[in-house]
Short mmCIF file of C-alpha atoms and ligand atoms in Angstrom, two decimals:
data_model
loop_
_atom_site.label_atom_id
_atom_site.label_comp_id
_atom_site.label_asym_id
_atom_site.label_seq_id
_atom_site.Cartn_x
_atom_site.Cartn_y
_atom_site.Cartn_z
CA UNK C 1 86.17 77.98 140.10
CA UNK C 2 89.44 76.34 140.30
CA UNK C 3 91.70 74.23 137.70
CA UNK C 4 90.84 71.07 138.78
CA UNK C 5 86.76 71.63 138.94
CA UNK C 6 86.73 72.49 135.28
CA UNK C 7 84.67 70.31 133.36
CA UNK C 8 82.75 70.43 130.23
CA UNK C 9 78.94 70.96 130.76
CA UNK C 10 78.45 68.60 127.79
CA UNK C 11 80.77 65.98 127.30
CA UNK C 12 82.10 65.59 130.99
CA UNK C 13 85.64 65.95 130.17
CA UNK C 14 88.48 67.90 131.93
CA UNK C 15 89.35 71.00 130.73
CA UNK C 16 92.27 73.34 130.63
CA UNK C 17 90.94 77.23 131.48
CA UNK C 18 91.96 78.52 128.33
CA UNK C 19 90.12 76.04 126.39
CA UNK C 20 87.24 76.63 127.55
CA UNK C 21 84.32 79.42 127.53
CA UNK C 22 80.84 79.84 129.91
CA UNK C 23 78.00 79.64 127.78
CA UNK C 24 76.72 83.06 128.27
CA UNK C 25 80.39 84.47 126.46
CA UNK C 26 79.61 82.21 123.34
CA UNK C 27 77.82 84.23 120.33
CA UNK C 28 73.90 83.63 120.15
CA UNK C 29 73.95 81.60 117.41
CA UNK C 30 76.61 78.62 119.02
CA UNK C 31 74.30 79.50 122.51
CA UNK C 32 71.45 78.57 120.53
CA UNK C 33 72.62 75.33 118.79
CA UNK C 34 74.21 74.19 122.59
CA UNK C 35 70.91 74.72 124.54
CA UNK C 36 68.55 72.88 121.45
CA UNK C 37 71.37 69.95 122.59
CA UNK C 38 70.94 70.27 126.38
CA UNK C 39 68.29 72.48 127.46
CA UNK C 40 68.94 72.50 131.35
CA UNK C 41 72.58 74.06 130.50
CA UNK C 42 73.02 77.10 132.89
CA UNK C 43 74.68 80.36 131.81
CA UNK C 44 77.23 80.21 133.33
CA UNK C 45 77.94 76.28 132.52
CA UNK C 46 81.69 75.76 131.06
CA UNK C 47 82.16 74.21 127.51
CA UNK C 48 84.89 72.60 126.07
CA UNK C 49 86.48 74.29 122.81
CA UNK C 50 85.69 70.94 120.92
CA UNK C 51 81.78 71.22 121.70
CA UNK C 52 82.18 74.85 121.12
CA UNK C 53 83.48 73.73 117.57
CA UNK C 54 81.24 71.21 116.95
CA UNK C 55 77.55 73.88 117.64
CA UNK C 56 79.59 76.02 115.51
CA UNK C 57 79.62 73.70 112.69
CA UNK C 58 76.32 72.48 113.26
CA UNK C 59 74.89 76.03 112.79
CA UNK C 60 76.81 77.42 109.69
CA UNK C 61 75.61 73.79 108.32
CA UNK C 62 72.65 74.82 109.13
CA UNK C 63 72.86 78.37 107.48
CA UNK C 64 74.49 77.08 104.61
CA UNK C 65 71.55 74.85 103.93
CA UNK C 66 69.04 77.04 104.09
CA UNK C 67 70.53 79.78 101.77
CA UNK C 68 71.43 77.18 99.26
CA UNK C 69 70.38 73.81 99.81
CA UNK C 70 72.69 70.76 99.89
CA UNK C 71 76.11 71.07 100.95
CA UNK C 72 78.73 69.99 98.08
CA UNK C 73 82.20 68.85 98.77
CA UNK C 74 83.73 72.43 98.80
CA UNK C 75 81.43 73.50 101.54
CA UNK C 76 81.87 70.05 103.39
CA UNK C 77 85.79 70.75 103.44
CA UNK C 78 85.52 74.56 104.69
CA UNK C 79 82.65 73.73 107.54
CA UNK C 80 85.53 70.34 108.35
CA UNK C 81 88.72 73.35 108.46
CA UNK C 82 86.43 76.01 110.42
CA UNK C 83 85.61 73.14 112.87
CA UNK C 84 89.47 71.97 113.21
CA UNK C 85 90.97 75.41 112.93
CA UNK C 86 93.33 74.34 110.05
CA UNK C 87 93.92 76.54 107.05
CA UNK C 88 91.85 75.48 104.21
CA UNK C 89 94.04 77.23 101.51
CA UNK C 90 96.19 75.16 99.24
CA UNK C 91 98.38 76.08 96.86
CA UNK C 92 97.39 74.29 93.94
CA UNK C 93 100.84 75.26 91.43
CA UNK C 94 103.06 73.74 94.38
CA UNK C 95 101.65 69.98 93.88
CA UNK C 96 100.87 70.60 90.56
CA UNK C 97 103.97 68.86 88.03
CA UNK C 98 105.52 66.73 90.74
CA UNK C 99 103.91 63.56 89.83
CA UNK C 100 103.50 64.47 86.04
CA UNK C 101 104.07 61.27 84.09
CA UNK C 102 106.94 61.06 81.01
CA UNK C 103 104.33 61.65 78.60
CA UNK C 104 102.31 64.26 80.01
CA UNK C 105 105.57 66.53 80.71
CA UNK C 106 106.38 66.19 76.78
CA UNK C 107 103.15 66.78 76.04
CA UNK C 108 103.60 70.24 77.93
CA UNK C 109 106.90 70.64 76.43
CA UNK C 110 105.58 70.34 73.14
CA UNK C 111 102.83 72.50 73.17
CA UNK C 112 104.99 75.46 75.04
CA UNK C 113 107.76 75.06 72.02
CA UNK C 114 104.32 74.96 69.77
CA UNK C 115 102.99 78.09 70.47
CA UNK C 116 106.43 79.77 70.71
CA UNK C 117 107.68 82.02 68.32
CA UNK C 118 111.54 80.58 67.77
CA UNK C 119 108.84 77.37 66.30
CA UNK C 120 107.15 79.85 63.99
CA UNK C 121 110.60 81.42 62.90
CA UNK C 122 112.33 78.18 62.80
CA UNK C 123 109.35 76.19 60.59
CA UNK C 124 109.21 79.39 58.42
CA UNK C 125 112.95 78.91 57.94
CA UNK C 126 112.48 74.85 57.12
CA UNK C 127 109.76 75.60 55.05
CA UNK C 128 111.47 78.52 52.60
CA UNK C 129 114.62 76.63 52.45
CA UNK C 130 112.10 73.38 51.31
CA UNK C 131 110.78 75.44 48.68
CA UNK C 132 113.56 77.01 47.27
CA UNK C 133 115.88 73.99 47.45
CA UNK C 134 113.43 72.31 45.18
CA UNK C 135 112.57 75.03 42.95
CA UNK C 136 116.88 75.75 42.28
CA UNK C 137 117.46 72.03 42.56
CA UNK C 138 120.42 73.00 44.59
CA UNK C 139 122.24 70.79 47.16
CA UNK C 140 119.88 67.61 46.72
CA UNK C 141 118.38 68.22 43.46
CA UNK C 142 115.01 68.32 42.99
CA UNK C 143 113.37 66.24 45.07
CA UNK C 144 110.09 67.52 45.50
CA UNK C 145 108.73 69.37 42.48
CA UNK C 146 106.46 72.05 42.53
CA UNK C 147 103.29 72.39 44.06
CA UNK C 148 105.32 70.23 46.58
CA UNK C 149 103.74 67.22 47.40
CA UNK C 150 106.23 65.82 49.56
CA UNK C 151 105.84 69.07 51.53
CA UNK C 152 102.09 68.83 51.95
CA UNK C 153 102.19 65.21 53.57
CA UNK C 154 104.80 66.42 55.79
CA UNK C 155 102.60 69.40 57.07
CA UNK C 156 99.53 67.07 57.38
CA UNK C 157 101.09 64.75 59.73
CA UNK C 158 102.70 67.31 61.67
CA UNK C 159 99.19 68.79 61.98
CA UNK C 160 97.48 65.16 62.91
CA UNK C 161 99.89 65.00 65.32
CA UNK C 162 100.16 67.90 67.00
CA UNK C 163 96.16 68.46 67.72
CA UNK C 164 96.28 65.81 69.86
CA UNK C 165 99.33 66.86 71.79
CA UNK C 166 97.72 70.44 72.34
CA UNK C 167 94.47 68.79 73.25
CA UNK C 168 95.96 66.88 76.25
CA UNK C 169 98.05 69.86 77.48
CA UNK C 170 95.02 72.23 77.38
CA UNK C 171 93.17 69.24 79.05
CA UNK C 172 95.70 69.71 82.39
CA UNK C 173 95.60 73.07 82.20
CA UNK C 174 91.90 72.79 82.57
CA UNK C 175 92.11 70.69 85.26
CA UNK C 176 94.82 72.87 87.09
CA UNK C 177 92.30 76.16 86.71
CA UNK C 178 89.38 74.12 88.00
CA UNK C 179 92.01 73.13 91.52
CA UNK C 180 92.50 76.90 91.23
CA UNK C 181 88.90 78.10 91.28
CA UNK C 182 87.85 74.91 94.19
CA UNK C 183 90.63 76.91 96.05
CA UNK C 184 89.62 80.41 95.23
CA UNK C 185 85.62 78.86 96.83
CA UNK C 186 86.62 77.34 99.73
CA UNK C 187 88.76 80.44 101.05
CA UNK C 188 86.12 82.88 100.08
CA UNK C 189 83.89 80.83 101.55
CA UNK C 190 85.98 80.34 104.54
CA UNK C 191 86.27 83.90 105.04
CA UNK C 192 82.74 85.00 104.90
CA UNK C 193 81.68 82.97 107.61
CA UNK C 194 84.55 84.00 109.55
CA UNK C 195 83.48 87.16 109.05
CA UNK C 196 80.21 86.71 109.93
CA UNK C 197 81.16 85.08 112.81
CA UNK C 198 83.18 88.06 113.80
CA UNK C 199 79.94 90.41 113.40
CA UNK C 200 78.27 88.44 115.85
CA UNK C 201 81.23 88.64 118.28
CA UNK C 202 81.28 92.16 118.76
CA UNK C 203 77.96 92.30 118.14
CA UNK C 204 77.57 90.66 121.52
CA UNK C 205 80.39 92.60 122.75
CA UNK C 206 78.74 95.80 121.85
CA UNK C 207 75.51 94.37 123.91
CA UNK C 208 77.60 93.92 127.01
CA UNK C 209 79.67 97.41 126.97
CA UNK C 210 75.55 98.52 126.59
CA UNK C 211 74.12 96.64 130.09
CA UNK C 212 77.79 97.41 131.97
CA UNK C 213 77.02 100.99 130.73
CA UNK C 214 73.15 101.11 131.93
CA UNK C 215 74.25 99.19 135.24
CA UNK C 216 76.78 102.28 135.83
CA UNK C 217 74.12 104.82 135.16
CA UNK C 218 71.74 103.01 137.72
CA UNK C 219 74.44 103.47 140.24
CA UNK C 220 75.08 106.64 139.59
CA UNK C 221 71.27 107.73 140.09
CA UNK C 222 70.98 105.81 142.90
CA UNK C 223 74.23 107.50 144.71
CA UNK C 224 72.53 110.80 143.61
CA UNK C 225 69.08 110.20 144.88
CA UNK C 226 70.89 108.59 148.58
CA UNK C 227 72.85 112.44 148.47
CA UNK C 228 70.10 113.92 148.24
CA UNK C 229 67.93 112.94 150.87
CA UNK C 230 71.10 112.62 153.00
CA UNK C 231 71.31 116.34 152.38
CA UNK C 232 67.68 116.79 152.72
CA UNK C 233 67.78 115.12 156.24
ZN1 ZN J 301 82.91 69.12 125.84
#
């Protein structure tokens, strides 16, 4: 078969030699999605790596929905990279704080200084010299006299305030483990049916070694058996 008689069994279109595989070399499951399509297709008929992609899909759909049902998003995505060959891994820290508004990177700011111990040292510090200030009445007098009332509204609003703040960090954070964990799916995912796909490669690999490997044997007998009467004659 020459370059220029190459074409696609199922859509009709040119193809380049490389790009293309006969029907009998694809595995039995992509075989078996192609021929439900066309019946008449011969073993030996040439298809086109896009078709080859598409069955492909079309079966691990397939699979997919009968081990679990519907297909979410995730699996849509990983059947949509299989079929184009791109990687579906992203990397969901490198996107993540580029387009972080003003408030949302204080927010993060301000819980990281929060839960930092230079804050507990340094509010420790603010709050003994509060106390002791007022209880000496040193420096600024006594301007908030024991049990510290002053102190207490202080603490209270700082409290109000930051619960909030913390909330809306912890909020992103969520959001940025739940990118994590889609990821985390969609390449496991990804990589078992590659896998599997894999299995069924050499599987029919192994198959073919087998016949080439009985087909030798025959020969072999049958050289034996013609020696044999040749020296019988
Ligand atoms: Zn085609």
């Amino acid at each position: 078969m020459t370059a220029e008689t190459m074409v696609c069994a199922i859509c009709g279109s040119a193809v380049q030699p490389g790009a293309a595989r006969r029907l009998s070399d694809l595995t039995p499951a992509t075989r078996a999605m192609l021929l439900q399509e066309q019946p008449a297709l011969a073993p030996s008929a040439i298809i086109c790596g896009d078709d080859i992609a598409r069955s492909r899909r079309q079966h691990l759909e397939r699979l997919l929905e009968n081990e679990r049902g519907a297909l979410g998003r995730l699996d849509k995505e990983v059947l949509d990279s299989l079929q184009s060959g791109l990687p579906v891994a992203t990397e969901p820290d490198a996107d993540w704080g580029e387009d972080r508004t003003f408030g949302e990177k204080a927010a993060d700011a301000l819980s990281r200084f929060a839960g930092s111990w230079t804050f507990i040292i340094g509010f420790s510090v603010v709050l003994g010299l509060w106390m002791a200030l007022n209880v000496t009445g040193l420096l600024f007098g006594v301007f908030d006299p024991y049990p510290f009332i002053l102190l207490n509204l202080v603490l209270s609003s700082i409290a109000a305030l930051q619960a909030p703040v913390i909330m809306m960090s912890q909020r992103r954070q969520e959001e940025k483990d739940r990118l994590r964990s889609e990821n985390d799916y969609k390449v496991n995912l990804k990589a078992e049916l590659e896998i599997r796909h894999l299995h069924d490669k050499i599987d029919l690999h192994l198959m073919r070694q087998w016949e080439q490997l009985a087909m030798i044997q025959r020969m072999q007998i049958e050289l034996l058996e013609e020696t044999t009467r040749e020296g019988r004659n």
